[in-house]
PDB file of C-alpha atoms (C1' of nucleotides) in Angstrom:
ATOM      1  CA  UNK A   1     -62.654  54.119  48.594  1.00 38.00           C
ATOM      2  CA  UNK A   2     -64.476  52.938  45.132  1.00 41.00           C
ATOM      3  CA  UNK A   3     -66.884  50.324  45.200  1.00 42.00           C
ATOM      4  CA  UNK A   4     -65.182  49.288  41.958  1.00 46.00           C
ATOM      5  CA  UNK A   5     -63.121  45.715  41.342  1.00 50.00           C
ATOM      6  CA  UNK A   6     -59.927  46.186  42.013  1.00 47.00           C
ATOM      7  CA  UNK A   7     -58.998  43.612  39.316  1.00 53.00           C
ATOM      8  CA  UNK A   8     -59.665  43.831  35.999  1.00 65.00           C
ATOM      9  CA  UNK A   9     -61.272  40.699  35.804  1.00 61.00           C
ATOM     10  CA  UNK A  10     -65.064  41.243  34.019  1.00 57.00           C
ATOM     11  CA  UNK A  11     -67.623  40.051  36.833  1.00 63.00           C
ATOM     12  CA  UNK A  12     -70.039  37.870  35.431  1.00 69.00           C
ATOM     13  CA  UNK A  13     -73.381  39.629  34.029  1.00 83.00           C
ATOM     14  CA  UNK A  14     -76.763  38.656  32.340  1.00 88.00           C
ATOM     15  CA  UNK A  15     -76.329  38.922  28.824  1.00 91.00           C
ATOM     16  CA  UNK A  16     -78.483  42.128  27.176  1.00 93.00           C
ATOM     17  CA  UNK A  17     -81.874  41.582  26.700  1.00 91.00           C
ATOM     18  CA  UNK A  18     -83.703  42.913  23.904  1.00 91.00           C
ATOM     19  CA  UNK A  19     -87.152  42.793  25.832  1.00 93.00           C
ATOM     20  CA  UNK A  20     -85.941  45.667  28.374  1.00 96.00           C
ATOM     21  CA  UNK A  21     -85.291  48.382  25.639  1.00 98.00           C
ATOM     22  CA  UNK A  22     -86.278  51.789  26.855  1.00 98.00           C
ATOM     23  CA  UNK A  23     -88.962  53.342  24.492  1.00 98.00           C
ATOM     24  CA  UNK A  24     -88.727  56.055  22.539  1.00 98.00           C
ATOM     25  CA  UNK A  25     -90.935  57.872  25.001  1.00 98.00           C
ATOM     26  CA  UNK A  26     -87.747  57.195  27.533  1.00 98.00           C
ATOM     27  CA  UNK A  27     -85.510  60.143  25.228  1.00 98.00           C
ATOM     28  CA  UNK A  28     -88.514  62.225  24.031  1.00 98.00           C
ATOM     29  CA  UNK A  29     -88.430  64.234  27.392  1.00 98.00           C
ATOM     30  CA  UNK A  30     -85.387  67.380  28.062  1.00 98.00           C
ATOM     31  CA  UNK A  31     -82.031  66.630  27.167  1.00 98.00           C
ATOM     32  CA  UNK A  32     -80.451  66.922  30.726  1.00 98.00           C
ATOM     33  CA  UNK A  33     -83.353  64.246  31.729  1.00 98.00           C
ATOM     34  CA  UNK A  34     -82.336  62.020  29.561  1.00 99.00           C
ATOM     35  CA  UNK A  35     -78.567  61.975  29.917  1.00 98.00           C
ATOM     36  CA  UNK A  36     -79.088  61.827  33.965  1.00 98.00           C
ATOM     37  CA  UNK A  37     -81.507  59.074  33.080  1.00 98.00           C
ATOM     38  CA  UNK A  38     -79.176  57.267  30.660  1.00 98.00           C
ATOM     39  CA  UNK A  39     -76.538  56.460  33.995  1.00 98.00           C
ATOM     40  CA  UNK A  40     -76.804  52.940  34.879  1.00 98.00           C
ATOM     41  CA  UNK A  41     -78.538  51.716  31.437  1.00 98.00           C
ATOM     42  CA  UNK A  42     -76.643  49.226  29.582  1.00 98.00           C
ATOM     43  CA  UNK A  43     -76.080  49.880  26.157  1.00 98.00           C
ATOM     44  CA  UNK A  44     -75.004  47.454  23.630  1.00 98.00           C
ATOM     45  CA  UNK A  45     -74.139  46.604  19.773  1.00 98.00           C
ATOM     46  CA  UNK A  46     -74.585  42.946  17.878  1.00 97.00           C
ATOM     47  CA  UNK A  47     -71.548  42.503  16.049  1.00 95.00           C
ATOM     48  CA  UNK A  48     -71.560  39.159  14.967  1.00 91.00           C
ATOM     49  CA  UNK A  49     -74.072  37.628  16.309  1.00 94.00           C
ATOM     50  CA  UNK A  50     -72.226  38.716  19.984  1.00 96.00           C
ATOM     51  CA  UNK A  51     -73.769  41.772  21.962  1.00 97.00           C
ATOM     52  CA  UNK A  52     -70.403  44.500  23.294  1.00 98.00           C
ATOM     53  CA  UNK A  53     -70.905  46.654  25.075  1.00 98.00           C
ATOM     54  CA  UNK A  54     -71.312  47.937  28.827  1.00 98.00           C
ATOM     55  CA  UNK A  55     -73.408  49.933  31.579  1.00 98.00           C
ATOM     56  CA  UNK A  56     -73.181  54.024  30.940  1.00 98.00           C
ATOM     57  CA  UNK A  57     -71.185  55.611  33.504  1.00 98.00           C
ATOM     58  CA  UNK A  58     -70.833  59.193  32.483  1.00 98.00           C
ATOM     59  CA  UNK A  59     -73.135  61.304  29.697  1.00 98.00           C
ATOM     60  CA  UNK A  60     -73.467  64.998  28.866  1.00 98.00           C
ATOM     61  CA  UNK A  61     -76.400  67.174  27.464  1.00 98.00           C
ATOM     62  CA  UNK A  62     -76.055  68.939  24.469  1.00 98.00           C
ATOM     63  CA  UNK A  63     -78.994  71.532  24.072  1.00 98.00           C
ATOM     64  CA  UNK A  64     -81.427  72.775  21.242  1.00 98.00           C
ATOM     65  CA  UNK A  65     -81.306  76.415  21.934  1.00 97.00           C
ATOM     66  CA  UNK A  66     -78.732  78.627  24.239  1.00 97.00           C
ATOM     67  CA  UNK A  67     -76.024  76.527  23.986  1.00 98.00           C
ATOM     68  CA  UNK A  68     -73.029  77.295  22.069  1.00 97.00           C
ATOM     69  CA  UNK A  69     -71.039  74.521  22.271  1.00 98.00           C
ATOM     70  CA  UNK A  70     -73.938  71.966  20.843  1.00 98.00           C
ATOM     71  CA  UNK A  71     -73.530  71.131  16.678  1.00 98.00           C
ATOM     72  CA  UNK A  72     -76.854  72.246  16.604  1.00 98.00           C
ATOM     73  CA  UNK A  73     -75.992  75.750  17.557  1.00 97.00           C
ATOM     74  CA  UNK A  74     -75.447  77.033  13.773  1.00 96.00           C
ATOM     75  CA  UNK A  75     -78.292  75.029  12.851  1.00 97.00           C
ATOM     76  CA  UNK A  76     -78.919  72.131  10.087  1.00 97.00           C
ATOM     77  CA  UNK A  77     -75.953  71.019   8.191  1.00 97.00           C
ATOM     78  CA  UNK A  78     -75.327  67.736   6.274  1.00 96.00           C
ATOM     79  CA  UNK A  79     -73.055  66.699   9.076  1.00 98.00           C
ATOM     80  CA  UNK A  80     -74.815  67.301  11.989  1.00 98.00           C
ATOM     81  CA  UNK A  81     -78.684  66.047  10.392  1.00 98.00           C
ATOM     82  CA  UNK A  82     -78.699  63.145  12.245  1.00 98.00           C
ATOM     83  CA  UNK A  83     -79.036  65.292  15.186  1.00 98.00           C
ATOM     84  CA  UNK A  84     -82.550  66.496  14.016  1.00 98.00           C
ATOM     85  CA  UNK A  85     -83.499  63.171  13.592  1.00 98.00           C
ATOM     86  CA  UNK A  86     -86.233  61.520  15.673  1.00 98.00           C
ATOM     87  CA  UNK A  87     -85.550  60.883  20.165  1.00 98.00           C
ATOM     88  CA  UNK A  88     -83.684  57.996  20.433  1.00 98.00           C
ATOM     89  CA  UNK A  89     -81.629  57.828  16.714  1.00 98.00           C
ATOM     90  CA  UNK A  90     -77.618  58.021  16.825  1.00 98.00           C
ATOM     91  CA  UNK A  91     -75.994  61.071  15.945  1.00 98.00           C
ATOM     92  CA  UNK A  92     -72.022  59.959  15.584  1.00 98.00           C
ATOM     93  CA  UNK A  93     -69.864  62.740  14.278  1.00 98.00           C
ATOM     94  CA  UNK A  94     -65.875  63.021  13.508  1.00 98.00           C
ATOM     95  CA  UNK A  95     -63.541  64.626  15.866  1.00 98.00           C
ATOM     96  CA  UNK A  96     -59.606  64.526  15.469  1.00 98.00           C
ATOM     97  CA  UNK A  97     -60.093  61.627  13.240  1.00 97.00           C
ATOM     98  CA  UNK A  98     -62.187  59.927  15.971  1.00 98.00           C
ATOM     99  CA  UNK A  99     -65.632  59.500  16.457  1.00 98.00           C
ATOM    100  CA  UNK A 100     -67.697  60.212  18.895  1.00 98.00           C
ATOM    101  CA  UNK A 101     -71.643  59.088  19.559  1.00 98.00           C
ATOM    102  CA  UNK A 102     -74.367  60.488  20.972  1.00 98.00           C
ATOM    103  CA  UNK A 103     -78.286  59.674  20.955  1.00 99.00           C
ATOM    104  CA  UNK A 104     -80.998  62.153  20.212  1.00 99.00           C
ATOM    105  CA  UNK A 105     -83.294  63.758  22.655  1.00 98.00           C
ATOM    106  CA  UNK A 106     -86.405  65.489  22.804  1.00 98.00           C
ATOM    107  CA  UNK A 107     -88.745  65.177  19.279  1.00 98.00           C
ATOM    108  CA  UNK A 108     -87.457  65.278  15.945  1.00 98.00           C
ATOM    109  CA  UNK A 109     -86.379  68.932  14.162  1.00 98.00           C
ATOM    110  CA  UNK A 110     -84.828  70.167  17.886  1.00 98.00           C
ATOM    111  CA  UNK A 111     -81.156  69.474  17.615  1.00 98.00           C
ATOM    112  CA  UNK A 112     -80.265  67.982  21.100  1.00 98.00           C
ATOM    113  CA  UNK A 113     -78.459  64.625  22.043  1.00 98.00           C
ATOM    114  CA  UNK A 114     -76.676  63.311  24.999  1.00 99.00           C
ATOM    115  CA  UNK A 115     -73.355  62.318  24.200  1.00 98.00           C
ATOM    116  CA  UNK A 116     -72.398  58.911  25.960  1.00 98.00           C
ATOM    117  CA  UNK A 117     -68.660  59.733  27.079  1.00 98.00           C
ATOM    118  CA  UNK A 118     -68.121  56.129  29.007  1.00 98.00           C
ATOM    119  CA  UNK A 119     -68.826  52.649  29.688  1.00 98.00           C
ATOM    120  CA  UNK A 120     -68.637  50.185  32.407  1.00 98.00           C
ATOM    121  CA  UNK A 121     -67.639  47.599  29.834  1.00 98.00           C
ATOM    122  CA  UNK A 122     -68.994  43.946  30.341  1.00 97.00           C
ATOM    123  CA  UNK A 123     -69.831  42.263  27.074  1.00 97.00           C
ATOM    124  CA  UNK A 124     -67.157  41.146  24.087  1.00 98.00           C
ATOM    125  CA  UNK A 125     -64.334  42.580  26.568  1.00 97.00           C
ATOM    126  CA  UNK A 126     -62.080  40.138  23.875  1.00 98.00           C
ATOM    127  CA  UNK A 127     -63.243  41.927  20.739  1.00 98.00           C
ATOM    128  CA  UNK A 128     -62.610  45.627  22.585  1.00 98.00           C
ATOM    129  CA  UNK A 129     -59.541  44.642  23.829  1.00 98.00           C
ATOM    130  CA  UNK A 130     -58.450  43.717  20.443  1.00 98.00           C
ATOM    131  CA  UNK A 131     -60.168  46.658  18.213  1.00 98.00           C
ATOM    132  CA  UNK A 132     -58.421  48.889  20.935  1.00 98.00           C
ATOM    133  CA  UNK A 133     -55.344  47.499  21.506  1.00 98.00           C
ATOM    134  CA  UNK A 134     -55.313  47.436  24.720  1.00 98.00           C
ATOM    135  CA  UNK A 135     -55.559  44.772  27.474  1.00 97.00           C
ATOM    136  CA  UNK A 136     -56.398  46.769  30.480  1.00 97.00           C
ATOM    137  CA  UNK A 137     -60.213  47.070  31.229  1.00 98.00           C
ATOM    138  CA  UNK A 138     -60.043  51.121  31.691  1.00 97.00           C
ATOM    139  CA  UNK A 139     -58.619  51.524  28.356  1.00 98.00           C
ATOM    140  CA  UNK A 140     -61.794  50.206  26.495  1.00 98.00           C
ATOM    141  CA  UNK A 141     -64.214  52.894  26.674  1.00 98.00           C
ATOM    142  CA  UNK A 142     -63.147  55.552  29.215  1.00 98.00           C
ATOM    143  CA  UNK A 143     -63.722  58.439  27.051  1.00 98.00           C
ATOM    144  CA  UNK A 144     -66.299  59.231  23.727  1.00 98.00           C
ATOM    145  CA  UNK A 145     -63.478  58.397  21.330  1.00 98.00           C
ATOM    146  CA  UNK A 146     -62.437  55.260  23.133  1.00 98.00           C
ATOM    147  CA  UNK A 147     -65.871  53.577  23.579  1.00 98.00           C
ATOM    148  CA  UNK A 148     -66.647  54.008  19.889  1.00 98.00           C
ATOM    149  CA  UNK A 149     -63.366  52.378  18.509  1.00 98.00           C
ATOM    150  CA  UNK A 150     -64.047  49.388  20.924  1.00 98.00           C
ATOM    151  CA  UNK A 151     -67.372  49.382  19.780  1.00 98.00           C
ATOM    152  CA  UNK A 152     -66.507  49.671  15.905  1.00 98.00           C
ATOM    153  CA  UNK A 153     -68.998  52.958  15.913  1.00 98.00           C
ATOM    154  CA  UNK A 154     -68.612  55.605  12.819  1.00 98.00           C
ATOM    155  CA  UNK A 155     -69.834  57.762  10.450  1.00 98.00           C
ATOM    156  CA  UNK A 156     -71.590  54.609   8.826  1.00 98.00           C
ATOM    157  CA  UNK A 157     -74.088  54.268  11.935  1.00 98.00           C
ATOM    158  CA  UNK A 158     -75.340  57.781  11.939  1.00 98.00           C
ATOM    159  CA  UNK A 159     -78.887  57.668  12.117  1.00 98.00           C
ATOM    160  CA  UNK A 160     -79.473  54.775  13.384  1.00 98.00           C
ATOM    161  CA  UNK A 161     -82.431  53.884  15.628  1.00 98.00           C
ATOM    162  CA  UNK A 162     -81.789  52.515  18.689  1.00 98.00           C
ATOM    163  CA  UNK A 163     -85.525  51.577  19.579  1.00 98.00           C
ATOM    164  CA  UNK A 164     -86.247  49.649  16.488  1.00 98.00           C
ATOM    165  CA  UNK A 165     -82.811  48.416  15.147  1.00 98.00           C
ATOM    166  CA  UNK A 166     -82.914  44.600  16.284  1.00 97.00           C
ATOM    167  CA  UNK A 167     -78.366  44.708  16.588  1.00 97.00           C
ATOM    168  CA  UNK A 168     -78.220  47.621  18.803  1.00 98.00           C
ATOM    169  CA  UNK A 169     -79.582  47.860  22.206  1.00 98.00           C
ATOM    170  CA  UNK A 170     -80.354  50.473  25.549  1.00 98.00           C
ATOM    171  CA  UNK A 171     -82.221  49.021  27.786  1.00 98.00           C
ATOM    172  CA  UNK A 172     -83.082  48.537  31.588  1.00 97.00           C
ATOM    173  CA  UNK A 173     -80.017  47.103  33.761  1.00 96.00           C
ATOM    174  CA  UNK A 174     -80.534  44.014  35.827  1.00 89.00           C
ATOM    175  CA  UNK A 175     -79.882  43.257  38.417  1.00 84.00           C
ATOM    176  CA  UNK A 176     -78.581  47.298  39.542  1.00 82.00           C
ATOM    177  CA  UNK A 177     -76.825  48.284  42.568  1.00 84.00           C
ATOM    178  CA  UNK A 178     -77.663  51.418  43.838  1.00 93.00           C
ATOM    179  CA  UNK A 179     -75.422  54.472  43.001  1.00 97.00           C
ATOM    180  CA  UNK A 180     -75.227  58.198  43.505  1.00 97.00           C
ATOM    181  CA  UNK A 181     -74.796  60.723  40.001  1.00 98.00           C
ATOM    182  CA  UNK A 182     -72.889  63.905  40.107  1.00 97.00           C
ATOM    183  CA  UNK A 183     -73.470  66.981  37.750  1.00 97.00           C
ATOM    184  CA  UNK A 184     -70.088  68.918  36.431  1.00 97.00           C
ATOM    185  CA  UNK A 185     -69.473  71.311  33.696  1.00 97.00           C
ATOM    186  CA  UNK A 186     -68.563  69.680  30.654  1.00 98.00           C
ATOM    187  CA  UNK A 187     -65.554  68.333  29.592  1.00 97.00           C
ATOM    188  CA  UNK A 188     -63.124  69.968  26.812  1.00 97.00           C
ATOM    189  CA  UNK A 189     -65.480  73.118  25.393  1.00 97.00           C
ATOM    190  CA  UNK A 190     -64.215  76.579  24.888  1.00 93.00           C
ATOM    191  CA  UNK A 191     -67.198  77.696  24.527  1.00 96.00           C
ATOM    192  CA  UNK A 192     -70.412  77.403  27.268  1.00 97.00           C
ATOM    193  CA  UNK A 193     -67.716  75.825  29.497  1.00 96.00           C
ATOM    194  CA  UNK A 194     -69.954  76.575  32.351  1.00 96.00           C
ATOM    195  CA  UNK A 195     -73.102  74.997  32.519  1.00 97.00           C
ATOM    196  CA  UNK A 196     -73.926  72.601  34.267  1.00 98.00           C
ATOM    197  CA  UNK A 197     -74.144  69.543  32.007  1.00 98.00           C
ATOM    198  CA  UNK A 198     -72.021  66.596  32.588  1.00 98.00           C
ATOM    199  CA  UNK A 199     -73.526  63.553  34.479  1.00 98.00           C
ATOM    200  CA  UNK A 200     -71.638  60.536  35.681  1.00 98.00           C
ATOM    201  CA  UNK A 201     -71.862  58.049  37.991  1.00 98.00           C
ATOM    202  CA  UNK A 202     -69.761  58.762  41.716  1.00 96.00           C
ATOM    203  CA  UNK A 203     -66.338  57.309  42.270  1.00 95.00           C
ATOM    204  CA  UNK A 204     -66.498  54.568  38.906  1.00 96.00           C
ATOM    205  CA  UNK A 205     -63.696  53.940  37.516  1.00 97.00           C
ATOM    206  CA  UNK A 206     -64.496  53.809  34.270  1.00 98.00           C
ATOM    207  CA  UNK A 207     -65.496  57.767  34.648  1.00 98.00           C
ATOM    208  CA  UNK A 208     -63.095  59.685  32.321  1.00 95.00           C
ATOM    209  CA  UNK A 209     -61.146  62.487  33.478  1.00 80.00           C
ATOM    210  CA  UNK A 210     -59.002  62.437  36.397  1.00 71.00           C
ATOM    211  CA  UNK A 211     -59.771  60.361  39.777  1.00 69.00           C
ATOM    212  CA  UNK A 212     -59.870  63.528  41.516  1.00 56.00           C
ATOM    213  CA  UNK A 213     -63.124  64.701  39.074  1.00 61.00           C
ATOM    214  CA  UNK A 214     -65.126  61.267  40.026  1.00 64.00           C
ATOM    215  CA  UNK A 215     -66.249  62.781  42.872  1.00 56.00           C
TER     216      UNK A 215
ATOM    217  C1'  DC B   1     -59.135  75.495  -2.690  1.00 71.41           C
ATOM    218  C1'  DA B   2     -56.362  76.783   1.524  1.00 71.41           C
ATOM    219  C1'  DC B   3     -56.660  77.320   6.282  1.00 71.41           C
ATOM    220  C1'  DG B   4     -57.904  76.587  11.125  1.00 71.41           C
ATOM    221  C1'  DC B   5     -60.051  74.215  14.541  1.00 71.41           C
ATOM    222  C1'  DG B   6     -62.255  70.632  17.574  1.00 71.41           C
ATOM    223  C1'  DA B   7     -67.768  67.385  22.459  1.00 71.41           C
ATOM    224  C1'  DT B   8     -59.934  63.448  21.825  1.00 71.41           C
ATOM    225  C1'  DT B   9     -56.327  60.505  22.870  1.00 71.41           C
ATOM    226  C1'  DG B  10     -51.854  59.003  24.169  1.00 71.41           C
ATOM    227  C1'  DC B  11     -47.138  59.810  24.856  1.00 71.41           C
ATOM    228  C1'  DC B  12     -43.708  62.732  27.036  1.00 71.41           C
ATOM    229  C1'  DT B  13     -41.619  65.501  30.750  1.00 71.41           C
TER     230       DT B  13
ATOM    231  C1'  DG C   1     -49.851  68.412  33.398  1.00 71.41           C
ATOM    232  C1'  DG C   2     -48.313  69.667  28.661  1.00 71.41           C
ATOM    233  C1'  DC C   3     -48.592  68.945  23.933  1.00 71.41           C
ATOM    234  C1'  DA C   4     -48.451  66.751  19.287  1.00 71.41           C
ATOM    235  C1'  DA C   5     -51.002  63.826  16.014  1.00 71.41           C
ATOM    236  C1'  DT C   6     -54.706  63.574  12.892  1.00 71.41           C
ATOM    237  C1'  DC C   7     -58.613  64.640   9.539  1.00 71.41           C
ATOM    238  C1'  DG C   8     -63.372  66.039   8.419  1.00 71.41           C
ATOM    239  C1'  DC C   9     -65.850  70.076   8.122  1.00 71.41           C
ATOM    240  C1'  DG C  10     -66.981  75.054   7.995  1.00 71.41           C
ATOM    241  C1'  DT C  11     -65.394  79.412   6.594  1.00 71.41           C
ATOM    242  C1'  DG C  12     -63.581  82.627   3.602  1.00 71.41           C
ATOM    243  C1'  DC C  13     -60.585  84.102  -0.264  1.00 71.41           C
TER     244       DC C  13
END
DNA sequence: CACGCGATTGCCT
DNA sequence: GGCAATCGCGTGC
């Protein structure tokens, strides 16, 4: 049995507060680190003057060196640059005419980021109901693709800095029931299929993949 | 400049 | 579970 609501109605949350952002210290330590660390931090846009966003459910590392399947493997192009940019900076690239996002790790020059593959959603459910057309709560952002069309994320917010930029936001959760994280291969590669990389948070249903994979 | 593919999604069987 | 849609980017002619 989940621990999840059953319904989709949103529970009622604190609203984001800019005070508990993580530092950049929090993503200038190794990539897998940070995207275990990343489970259970809420992380959140202004659009509008209203924060949207969620609590991350589900990550996966994408190393420097010895990893084939990271956009850093080939090494500096235009479109992966933002990757080499300083810990805790977006890198959001285009994938069949999606986008996905992910936020850079270690220091600045490496090449690694954590891509954030799904949210727990639980602020301006209206506004990612309607940029996703979709009512159903696990239809916002269960999946890379997803959460950035709900979020309005693109090619325009590569780069950015989510310690300093006052309209985005990663920060402490509260209040936080306790959970348990699983580590799986990653999801979708050809290549370095097998290591060890995925993180997510056990038996949530807003975990992408199949129901059988949650746990 | 043509071609092939991908850290995806959603519809179909 | 299979597979088509879709398009930016890297590769090679």
């Amino acid at each position: 049995m989940s621990s999840e609501p059953a319904s989709d109605s949103p529970r009622p949350v604190p609203t984001p507060d800019p005070s508990r952002g993580l530092r950049r210290s929090f993503y200038r330590r190794s990539t897998p680190q940070v995207a275990e660390g990343l489970l259970g931090k809420w992380f959140a846009r202004r659009l509008g003057g209203d924060w949207i966003g969620g609590r991350i459910v589900e990550t996966e590392a994408y190393l420097a060196e010895d990893d084939l399947a990271s956009h850093s493997a080939r090494g500096r192009t235009r479109s992966n640059a933002a990757m080499f940019g300083p810990p805790g900076s977006l890198y959001v690239y285009p994938i069949h005419a999606k986008h996905c996002l992910n936020v850079v790790t270690e220091q600045e020059g490496r090449g690694a980021a954590v891509l954030i593959r799904a949210l727990e959603p639980l602020w301006g459910i209206e506004t990612m109901q309607r940029r996703r057309g979709r009512e159903r709560l696990r239809e916002l952002t269960r999946g890379p693709a997803m959460l950035c069309q709900a979020l309005d994320v693109d090619r325009r917010h590569d780069g950015v800095d989510l310690v300093s930029d006052p309209d985005w936001l990663v920060a402490e959760p509260s209040p936080e029931p306790p959970f348990q994280i699983t580590c799986s291969t990653r999801i979708g590669l050809s290549r370095a299929a097998d290591m060890p990389l995925r993180f997510f948070v056990n038996g949530n249903r807003f975990v992408s993949g199949k129901a059988s994979d949650h746990r």
